[in-house]
PDB file of C-alpha atoms and ligand atoms in Angstrom:
ATOM      1  CA  UNK A 258     121.155 120.227 199.348  1.00  0.00           C
ATOM      2  CA  UNK A 259     118.882 122.004 196.966  1.00  0.00           C
ATOM      3  CA  UNK A 260     120.318 120.105 193.996  1.00  0.00           C
ATOM      4  CA  UNK A 261     120.063 116.803 195.879  1.00  0.00           C
ATOM      5  CA  UNK A 262     116.431 117.566 196.576  1.00  0.00           C
ATOM      6  CA  UNK A 263     115.721 118.406 192.940  1.00  0.00           C
ATOM      7  CA  UNK A 264     117.540 115.230 191.831  1.00  0.00           C
ATOM      8  CA  UNK A 265     115.285 113.201 194.110  1.00  0.00           C
ATOM      9  CA  UNK A 266     112.292 115.077 192.778  1.00  0.00           C
ATOM     10  CA  UNK A 267     113.219 114.495 189.143  1.00  0.00           C
ATOM     11  CA  UNK A 268     113.933 110.839 190.008  1.00  0.00           C
ATOM     12  CA  UNK A 269     110.434 110.616 191.416  1.00  0.00           C
ATOM     13  CA  UNK A 270     109.025 112.288 188.320  1.00  0.00           C
ATOM     14  CA  UNK A 271     110.742 109.679 186.107  1.00  0.00           C
ATOM     15  CA  UNK A 272     109.427 106.882 188.321  1.00  0.00           C
ATOM     16  CA  UNK A 273     105.898 108.318 188.114  1.00  0.00           C
ATOM     17  CA  UNK A 274     106.178 108.575 184.337  1.00  0.00           C
ATOM     18  CA  UNK A 275     107.319 104.930 184.109  1.00  0.00           C
ATOM     19  CA  UNK A 276     104.482 103.811 186.347  1.00  0.00           C
ATOM     20  CA  UNK A 277     101.976 105.830 184.317  1.00  0.00           C
ATOM     21  CA  UNK A 278     103.304 104.233 181.122  1.00  0.00           C
ATOM     22  CA  UNK A 279     103.093 100.778 182.680  1.00  0.00           C
ATOM     23  CA  UNK A 280      99.495 101.408 183.740  1.00  0.00           C
ATOM     24  CA  UNK A 281      98.641 102.802 180.286  1.00  0.00           C
ATOM     25  CA  UNK A 282     100.183  99.745 178.600  1.00  0.00           C
ATOM     26  CA  UNK A 283      98.236  97.388 180.851  1.00  0.00           C
ATOM     27  CA  UNK A 284      95.150  99.334 179.969  1.00  0.00           C
ATOM     28  CA  UNK A 285      95.965  98.970 176.254  1.00  0.00           C
ATOM     29  CA  UNK A 286      96.444  95.192 176.755  1.00  0.00           C
ATOM     30  CA  UNK A 287      92.982  94.969 178.275  1.00  0.00           C
ATOM     31  CA  UNK A 288      91.498  97.104 175.492  1.00  0.00           C
ATOM     32  CA  UNK A 289      93.113  94.810 172.908  1.00  0.00           C
ATOM     33  CA  UNK A 290      91.517  91.765 174.512  1.00  0.00           C
ATOM     34  CA  UNK A 291      88.120  93.478 174.363  1.00  0.00           C
ATOM     35  CA  UNK A 292      88.760  94.413 170.727  1.00  0.00           C
ATOM     36  CA  UNK A 293      89.418  90.754 169.836  1.00  0.00           C
ATOM     37  CA  UNK A 294      86.046  89.830 171.393  1.00  0.00           C
ATOM     38  CA  UNK A 295      84.376  92.533 169.276  1.00  0.00           C
ATOM     39  CA  UNK A 296      86.074  91.203 166.143  1.00  0.00           C
ATOM     40  CA  UNK A 297      84.813  87.700 166.965  1.00  0.00           C
ATOM     41  CA  UNK A 298      81.291  89.088 167.372  1.00  0.00           C
ATOM     42  CA  UNK A 299      81.538  90.883 163.984  1.00  0.00           C
ATOM     43  CA  UNK A 300      82.719  87.643 162.389  1.00  0.00           C
ATOM     44  CA  UNK A 301      79.689  85.796 163.751  1.00  0.00           C
ATOM     45  CA  UNK A 302      77.413  88.578 162.527  1.00  0.00           C
ATOM     46  CA  UNK A 303      78.879  88.534 159.011  1.00  0.00           C
ATOM     47  CA  UNK A 304      79.469  84.775 158.766  1.00  0.00           C
ATOM     48  CA  UNK A 305      77.028  84.354 155.858  1.00  0.00           C
ATOM     49  CA  UNK A 306      79.082  86.783 153.752  1.00  0.00           C
ATOM     50  CA  UNK A 307      82.515  85.650 154.754  1.00  0.00           C
ATOM     51  CA  UNK A 308      81.899  81.890 154.748  1.00  0.00           C
ATOM     52  CA  UNK A 309      83.323  81.269 158.219  1.00  0.00           C
ATOM     53  CA  UNK A 310      82.069  81.525 161.771  1.00  0.00           C
ATOM     54  CA  UNK A 311      85.437  82.134 163.366  1.00  0.00           C
ATOM     55  CA  UNK A 312      88.879  83.303 162.362  1.00  0.00           C
ATOM     56  CA  UNK A 313      92.107  81.358 162.647  1.00  0.00           C
ATOM     57  CA  UNK A 314      93.492  81.412 166.216  1.00  0.00           C
ATOM     58  CA  UNK A 315      96.869  82.631 164.972  1.00  0.00           C
ATOM     59  CA  UNK A 316      95.223  85.654 163.347  1.00  0.00           C
ATOM     60  CA  UNK A 317      93.322  86.472 166.537  1.00  0.00           C
ATOM     61  CA  UNK A 318      96.515  86.032 168.583  1.00  0.00           C
ATOM     62  CA  UNK A 319      98.323  88.507 166.291  1.00  0.00           C
ATOM     63  CA  UNK A 320      95.453  90.990 166.728  1.00  0.00           C
ATOM     64  CA  UNK A 321      95.743  90.558 170.503  1.00  0.00           C
ATOM     65  CA  UNK A 322      99.495  91.199 170.436  1.00  0.00           C
ATOM     66  CA  UNK A 323     100.270  93.972 167.944  1.00  0.00           C
ATOM     67  CA  UNK A 324     100.124  97.386 169.704  1.00  0.00           C
ATOM     68  CA  UNK A 325      97.801  99.325 167.351  1.00  0.00           C
ATOM     69  CA  UNK A 326      98.273 102.459 169.491  1.00  0.00           C
ATOM     70  CA  UNK A 327     101.921 102.617 168.348  1.00  0.00           C
ATOM     71  CA  UNK A 328     100.809 102.911 164.700  1.00  0.00           C
ATOM     72  CA  UNK A 329      98.346 105.795 165.015  1.00  0.00           C
ATOM     73  CA  UNK A 330      99.105 109.512 165.497  1.00  0.00           C
ATOM     74  CA  UNK A 331      99.215 110.697 169.127  1.00  0.00           C
ATOM     75  CA  UNK A 332      95.959 112.680 168.849  1.00  0.00           C
ATOM     76  CA  UNK A 333      93.930 109.491 168.217  1.00  0.00           C
ATOM     77  CA  UNK A 334      95.961 107.119 170.429  1.00  0.00           C
ATOM     78  CA  UNK A 335      93.200 106.865 173.016  1.00  0.00           C
ATOM     79  CA  UNK A 336      90.880 105.567 170.282  1.00  0.00           C
ATOM     80  CA  UNK A 337      93.368 102.993 168.986  1.00  0.00           C
ATOM     81  CA  UNK A 338      91.358 100.014 170.243  1.00  0.00           C
ATOM     82  CA  UNK A 339      87.973 101.078 168.969  1.00  0.00           C
ATOM     83  CA  UNK A 340      86.860  98.744 166.192  1.00  0.00           C
ATOM     84  CA  UNK A 341      86.998 101.604 163.680  1.00  0.00           C
ATOM     85  CA  UNK A 342      89.197 103.069 160.979  1.00  0.00           C
ATOM     86  CA  UNK A 343      91.190 106.087 162.194  1.00  0.00           C
ATOM     87  CA  UNK A 344      92.885 109.008 160.408  1.00  0.00           C
ATOM     88  CA  UNK A 345      96.667 108.659 160.002  1.00  0.00           C
ATOM     89  CA  UNK A 346      97.299 111.941 158.143  1.00  0.00           C
ATOM     90  CA  UNK A 347      97.590 112.771 154.430  1.00  0.00           C
ATOM     91  CA  UNK A 348      93.830 111.976 154.061  1.00  0.00           C
ATOM     92  CA  UNK A 349      94.537 108.271 154.673  1.00  0.00           C
ATOM     93  CA  UNK A 350      93.214 105.862 157.285  1.00  0.00           C
ATOM     94  CA  UNK A 351      94.294 102.801 159.219  1.00  0.00           C
ATOM     95  CA  UNK A 352      91.620 100.177 158.458  1.00  0.00           C
ATOM     96  CA  UNK A 353      89.031  98.929 160.923  1.00  0.00           C
ATOM     97  CA  UNK A 354      90.547  96.086 163.021  1.00  0.00           C
ATOM     98  CA  UNK A 355      87.764  93.627 162.039  1.00  0.00           C
ATOM     99  CA  UNK A 356      88.596  94.237 158.356  1.00  0.00           C
ATOM    100  CA  UNK A 357      92.343  93.805 158.990  1.00  0.00           C
ATOM    101  CA  UNK A 358      91.666  90.515 160.795  1.00  0.00           C
ATOM    102  CA  UNK A 359      89.292  89.296 158.085  1.00  0.00           C
ATOM    103  CA  UNK A 360      91.622  90.177 155.201  1.00  0.00           C
ATOM    104  CA  UNK A 361      94.509  88.472 156.980  1.00  0.00           C
ATOM    105  CA  UNK A 362      92.422  85.366 157.619  1.00  0.00           C
ATOM    106  CA  UNK A 363      91.298  85.178 153.972  1.00  0.00           C
ATOM    107  CA  UNK A 364      94.944  85.244 152.833  1.00  0.00           C
ATOM    108  CA  UNK A 365      95.467  81.891 154.585  1.00  0.00           C
ATOM    109  CA  UNK A 366      99.177  82.509 155.200  1.00  0.00           C
ATOM    110  CA  UNK A 367     101.596  80.430 157.252  1.00  0.00           C
ATOM    111  CA  UNK A 368     105.106  80.752 158.657  1.00  0.00           C
ATOM    112  CA  UNK A 369     106.672  80.049 155.263  1.00  0.00           C
ATOM    113  CA  UNK A 370     104.633  82.653 153.308  1.00  0.00           C
ATOM    114  CA  UNK A 371     106.092  85.609 151.456  1.00  0.00           C
ATOM    115  CA  UNK A 372     103.516  88.357 151.214  1.00  0.00           C
ATOM    116  CA  UNK A 373     103.141  91.590 149.250  1.00  0.00           C
ATOM    117  CA  UNK A 374     101.122  94.464 150.698  1.00  0.00           C
ATOM    118  CA  UNK A 375     100.034  97.425 148.563  1.00  0.00           C
ATOM    119  CA  UNK A 376      99.302 100.466 150.774  1.00  0.00           C
ATOM    120  CA  UNK A 377     101.579 100.410 153.846  1.00  0.00           C
ATOM    121  CA  UNK A 378      99.791 103.373 155.462  1.00  0.00           C
ATOM    122  CA  UNK A 379     100.591 103.168 159.174  1.00  0.00           C
ATOM    123  CA  UNK A 380     102.360  99.788 158.894  1.00  0.00           C
ATOM    124  CA  UNK A 381      99.803  98.077 161.153  1.00  0.00           C
ATOM    125  CA  UNK A 382      98.542  95.487 158.646  1.00  0.00           C
ATOM    126  CA  UNK A 383     102.176  94.747 157.746  1.00  0.00           C
ATOM    127  CA  UNK A 384     102.952  94.139 161.442  1.00  0.00           C
ATOM    128  CA  UNK A 385     100.029  91.701 161.782  1.00  0.00           C
ATOM    129  CA  UNK A 386     101.259  89.820 158.703  1.00  0.00           C
ATOM    130  CA  UNK A 387     104.854  89.903 159.960  1.00  0.00           C
ATOM    131  CA  UNK A 388     103.828  87.867 163.004  1.00  0.00           C
ATOM    132  CA  UNK A 389     102.306  85.165 160.803  1.00  0.00           C
ATOM    133  CA  UNK A 390     104.596  85.010 157.750  1.00  0.00           C
ATOM    134  CA  UNK A 391     108.222  84.616 156.743  1.00  0.00           C
ATOM    135  CA  UNK A 392     108.481  87.980 155.018  1.00  0.00           C
ATOM    136  CA  UNK A 393     106.351  90.973 154.125  1.00  0.00           C
ATOM    137  CA  UNK A 394     107.107  93.395 151.291  1.00  0.00           C
ATOM    138  CA  UNK A 395     105.011  96.545 151.519  1.00  0.00           C
ATOM    139  CA  UNK A 396     104.674  99.472 149.098  1.00  0.00           C
ATOM    140  CA  UNK A 397     103.390 102.937 149.945  1.00  0.00           C
ATOM    141  CA  UNK A 398     102.850 105.763 147.457  1.00  0.00           C
ATOM    142  CA  UNK A 399     102.929 108.673 149.978  1.00  0.00           C
ATOM    143  CA  UNK A 400     106.563 109.068 150.958  1.00  0.00           C
ATOM    144  CA  UNK A 401     106.185 110.535 154.487  1.00  0.00           C
ATOM    145  CA  UNK A 402     103.689 107.796 155.414  1.00  0.00           C
ATOM    146  CA  UNK A 403     105.994 105.070 154.111  1.00  0.00           C
ATOM    147  CA  UNK A 404     108.958 106.545 155.992  1.00  0.00           C
ATOM    148  CA  UNK A 405     106.999 106.839 159.208  1.00  0.00           C
ATOM    149  CA  UNK A 406     105.709 103.254 158.926  1.00  0.00           C
ATOM    150  CA  UNK A 407     109.227 102.017 158.248  1.00  0.00           C
ATOM    151  CA  UNK A 408     110.411 103.765 161.430  1.00  0.00           C
ATOM    152  CA  UNK A 409     107.550 102.390 163.544  1.00  0.00           C
ATOM    153  CA  UNK A 410     108.119  98.834 162.315  1.00  0.00           C
ATOM    154  CA  UNK A 411     111.850  99.116 162.970  1.00  0.00           C
ATOM    155  CA  UNK A 412     111.381 100.534 166.478  1.00  0.00           C
ATOM    156  CA  UNK A 413     108.970  97.732 167.342  1.00  0.00           C
ATOM    157  CA  UNK A 414     111.393  95.114 166.025  1.00  0.00           C
ATOM    158  CA  UNK A 415     109.531  93.800 162.970  1.00  0.00           C
ATOM    159  CA  UNK A 416     112.672  92.762 161.122  1.00  0.00           C
ATOM    160  CA  UNK A 417     110.912  90.722 158.419  1.00  0.00           C
ATOM    161  CA  UNK A 418     109.099  93.673 156.803  1.00  0.00           C
ATOM    162  CA  UNK A 419     110.536  95.699 153.937  1.00  0.00           C
ATOM    163  CA  UNK A 420     108.856  98.977 152.986  1.00  0.00           C
ATOM    164  CA  UNK A 421     109.421 100.849 149.762  1.00  0.00           C
ATOM    165  CA  UNK A 422     107.946 104.005 148.272  1.00  0.00           C
ATOM    166  CA  UNK A 423     106.295 103.562 144.902  1.00  0.00           C
ATOM    167  CA  UNK A 424     103.117 102.797 142.981  1.00  0.00           C
ATOM    168  CA  UNK A 425     101.947  99.402 144.201  1.00  0.00           C
ATOM    169  CA  UNK A 426      99.710  98.935 141.149  1.00  0.00           C
ATOM    170  CA  UNK A 427     102.785  97.472 139.472  1.00  0.00           C
ATOM    171  CA  UNK A 428     103.680  95.256 142.439  1.00  0.00           C
ATOM    172  CA  UNK A 429     107.278  94.571 143.471  1.00  0.00           C
ATOM    173  CA  UNK A 430     108.758  92.396 140.759  1.00  0.00           C
ATOM    174  CA  UNK A 431     112.113  91.898 142.460  1.00  0.00           C
ATOM    175  CA  UNK A 432     110.656  89.658 145.205  1.00  0.00           C
ATOM    176  CA  UNK A 433     107.862  88.015 143.153  1.00  0.00           C
ATOM    177  CA  UNK A 434     106.149  85.598 143.043  1.00  0.00           C
ATOM    178  CA  UNK A 435     104.169  85.902 146.288  1.00  0.00           C
ATOM    179  CA  UNK A 436     102.117  83.362 148.220  1.00  0.00           C
ATOM    180  CA  UNK A 437      99.681  86.122 149.081  1.00  0.00           C
ATOM    181  CA  UNK A 438      98.971  89.732 148.128  1.00  0.00           C
ATOM    182  CA  UNK A 439      96.885  92.195 150.124  1.00  0.00           C
ATOM    183  CA  UNK A 440      95.786  95.511 148.668  1.00  0.00           C
ATOM    184  CA  UNK A 441      94.534  97.992 151.262  1.00  0.00           C
ATOM    185  CA  UNK A 442      93.228 100.720 148.914  1.00  0.00           C
ATOM    186  CA  UNK A 443      90.294 100.335 146.520  1.00  0.00           C
ATOM    187  CA  UNK A 444      90.999  99.842 142.819  1.00  0.00           C
ATOM    188  CA  UNK A 445      88.389  99.915 140.062  1.00  0.00           C
ATOM    189  CA  UNK A 446      89.861  96.689 138.665  1.00  0.00           C
ATOM    190  CA  UNK A 447      92.252  93.990 139.817  1.00  0.00           C
ATOM    191  CA  UNK A 448      95.725  95.152 138.675  1.00  0.00           C
ATOM    192  CA  UNK A 449      97.054  92.626 136.117  1.00  0.00           C
ATOM    193  CA  UNK A 450     100.696  93.059 137.316  1.00  0.00           C
ATOM    194  CA  UNK A 451      99.614  91.854 140.772  1.00  0.00           C
ATOM    195  CA  UNK A 452      97.879  88.792 139.301  1.00  0.00           C
ATOM    196  CA  UNK A 453     101.095  87.994 137.422  1.00  0.00           C
ATOM    197  CA  UNK A 454     103.135  88.298 140.630  1.00  0.00           C
ATOM    198  CA  UNK A 455     100.933  85.796 142.470  1.00  0.00           C
ATOM    199  CA  UNK A 456     102.278  82.228 142.818  1.00  0.00           C
ATOM    200  CA  UNK A 457     100.210  79.296 141.507  1.00  0.00           C
ATOM    201  CA  UNK A 458      98.126  78.336 144.540  1.00  0.00           C
ATOM    202  CA  UNK A 459      98.337  81.921 145.799  1.00  0.00           C
ATOM    203  CA  UNK A 460      95.645  84.305 147.032  1.00  0.00           C
ATOM    204  CA  UNK A 461      95.039  88.007 146.769  1.00  0.00           C
ATOM    205  CA  UNK A 462      92.542  90.068 148.727  1.00  0.00           C
ATOM    206  CA  UNK A 463      91.614  93.460 147.307  1.00  0.00           C
ATOM    207  CA  UNK A 464      88.791  95.996 147.655  1.00  0.00           C
ATOM    208  CA  UNK A 465      87.348  96.649 144.174  1.00  0.00           C
ATOM    209  CA  UNK A 466      85.062  99.554 143.273  1.00  0.00           C
ATOM    210  CA  UNK A 467      85.077 103.273 142.518  1.00  0.00           C
ATOM    211  CA  UNK A 468      85.707 106.128 144.938  1.00  0.00           C
ATOM    212  CA  UNK A 469      82.010 106.885 145.488  1.00  0.00           C
ATOM    213  CA  UNK A 470      80.593 103.533 144.361  1.00  0.00           C
ATOM    214  CA  UNK A 471      79.981 100.391 146.372  1.00  0.00           C
ATOM    215  CA  UNK A 472      83.228  98.536 146.839  1.00  0.00           C
ATOM    216  CA  UNK A 473      83.578  94.834 147.513  1.00  0.00           C
ATOM    217  CA  UNK A 474      86.330  92.891 149.125  1.00  0.00           C
ATOM    218  CA  UNK A 475      87.334  90.429 146.400  1.00  0.00           C
ATOM    219  CA  UNK A 476      89.277  87.217 146.937  1.00  0.00           C
ATOM    220  CA  UNK A 477      91.348  86.321 143.870  1.00  0.00           C
ATOM    221  CA  UNK A 478      92.786  82.811 143.642  1.00  0.00           C
ATOM    222  CA  UNK A 479      95.328  81.404 141.210  1.00  0.00           C
ATOM    223  CA  UNK A 480      95.294  77.605 140.988  1.00  0.00           C
ATOM    224  CA  UNK A 481      98.240  75.296 140.325  1.00  0.00           C
ATOM    225  CA  UNK A 482      97.589  75.551 136.552  1.00  0.00           C
ATOM    226  CA  UNK A 483      97.699  79.342 136.718  1.00  0.00           C
ATOM    227  CA  UNK A 484      93.919  79.747 136.247  1.00  0.00           C
ATOM    228  CA  UNK A 485      92.493  82.734 138.095  1.00  0.00           C
ATOM    229  CA  UNK A 486      89.089  82.938 139.784  1.00  0.00           C
ATOM    230  CA  UNK A 487      87.608  85.662 141.938  1.00  0.00           C
ATOM    231  CA  UNK A 488      84.851  85.884 144.490  1.00  0.00           C
ATOM    232  CA  UNK A 489      83.134  88.869 146.108  1.00  0.00           C
ATOM    233  CA  UNK A 490      83.179  88.631 149.883  1.00  0.00           C
ATOM    234  CA  UNK A 491      81.760  91.744 151.553  1.00  0.00           C
ATOM    235  CA  UNK A 492      80.790  95.364 150.794  1.00  0.00           C
ATOM    236  CA  UNK A 493      83.474  97.679 152.217  1.00  0.00           C
ATOM    237  CA  UNK A 494      84.727 101.268 152.093  1.00  0.00           C
ATOM    238  CA  UNK A 495      88.417 101.984 151.452  1.00  0.00           C
ATOM    239  CA  UNK A 496      90.455 104.995 150.390  1.00  0.00           C
ATOM    240  CA  UNK A 497      91.202 104.866 146.633  1.00  0.00           C
ATOM    241  CA  UNK A 498      94.254 103.285 145.056  1.00  0.00           C
ATOM    242  CA  UNK A 499      95.998 106.272 143.492  1.00  0.00           C
ATOM    243  CA  UNK A 500      98.917 106.528 141.074  1.00  0.00           C
ATOM    244  CA  UNK A 501      99.426 106.972 137.386  1.00  0.00           C
ATOM    245  CA  UNK A 502      98.143 103.642 136.038  1.00  0.00           C
TER     246      UNK A 502
HETATM  247  N1  SAH B 205      97.406  98.945 155.394  1.00  0.00           N
HETATM  248  C1  SAH B 205      97.304 100.266 155.950  1.00  0.00           C
HETATM  249  C2  SAH B 205      96.049 100.955 155.477  1.00  0.00           C
HETATM  250  C3  SAH B 205      96.410 102.164 154.745  1.00  0.00           C
HETATM  251  S1  SAH B 205      95.154 103.001 153.843  1.00  0.00           S
HETATM  252  C4  SAH B 205      97.423 100.256 157.450  1.00  0.00           C
HETATM  253  O1  SAH B 205      97.468  99.177 158.067  1.00  0.00           O
HETATM  254  O2  SAH B 205      97.516 101.331 158.043  1.00  0.00           O
HETATM  255  C5  SAH B 205      95.713 102.732 152.200  1.00  0.00           C
HETATM  256  C6  SAH B 205      97.090 103.210 151.873  1.00  0.00           C
HETATM  257  O3  SAH B 205      97.292 102.916 150.487  1.00  0.00           O
HETATM  258  C7  SAH B 205      97.316 104.704 152.014  1.00  0.00           C
HETATM  259  O4  SAH B 205      98.398 104.941 152.853  1.00  0.00           O
HETATM  260  C8  SAH B 205      97.590 105.177 150.594  1.00  0.00           C
HETATM  261  O5  SAH B 205      98.521 106.223 150.516  1.00  0.00           O
HETATM  262  C9  SAH B 205      98.126 103.913 149.960  1.00  0.00           C
HETATM  263  N2  SAH B 205      98.049 103.870 148.494  1.00  0.00           N
HETATM  264  C10 SAH B 205      97.070 104.363 147.688  1.00  0.00           C
HETATM  265  N3  SAH B 205      97.356 104.109 146.390  1.00  0.00           N
HETATM  266  C11 SAH B 205      98.549 103.440 146.376  1.00  0.00           C
HETATM  267  C12 SAH B 205      99.374 102.914 145.354  1.00  0.00           C
HETATM  268  N4  SAH B 205      99.050 103.019 144.058  1.00  0.00           N
HETATM  269  N5  SAH B 205     100.521 102.286 145.710  1.00  0.00           N
HETATM  270  C13 SAH B 205     100.892 102.181 147.017  1.00  0.00           C
HETATM  271  N6  SAH B 205     100.145 102.665 148.024  1.00  0.00           N
HETATM  272  C14 SAH B 205      98.997 103.289 147.722  1.00  0.00           C
END
């Protein structure tokens, strides 16, 4: 009798836990919708810099769908839908959602695009891209971060993302050339290997500037003749691109 009673009790506990999770997830859904509204407001506010008054609907839909709380450490999960960067360990951060949305929009990708990301971090930016592109190749220099991101992406079913550990300054030659490249750590110059790995007609978005200096988001374009132009978009603050280059 006693065991039966405790079985019922533990059954109830499981049910409560499931219900709590369901409520929490609904809450996260609502928070994500609010976040998208905040991103749209930031876009309007910065439209003179970024040359657009709204982002592509597909980008906003991806931002509304990808569960950012699954990509951040448990101790900051409750803050996952604030429009802010958050610590992810190893002195690194997951970027501010507005910046992720903007960088993704500027890449102008579609369902056939093959994209390279330098700086996997939590894997969140890779997940956003995975919803919009054919395939994402992402490089992370800090091994435990790369491994964790790989696990998160696998658990959440993002089958079109490949993560590897290495110095992304040199790109990922094996899968080049890319339709788009996104660098999520600040370099003091645009890495020439990445320019080489960009397809004619391709785009790269990269924060450029020193560790303590003003950094700018720079949009690099390679035209069909292979000529490269670049344009400063917005002052930003990113963690530095490290490595031996
Ligand atoms: N895109 C990430 C943001 C991560 S912050 C996200 O969505 O969470 C930048 C990341 O770039 C850090 O994880 C840092 O370790 C990584 N990084 C810095 N220098 C690098 C390099 N040379 N090659 C690959 N990754 C690098």
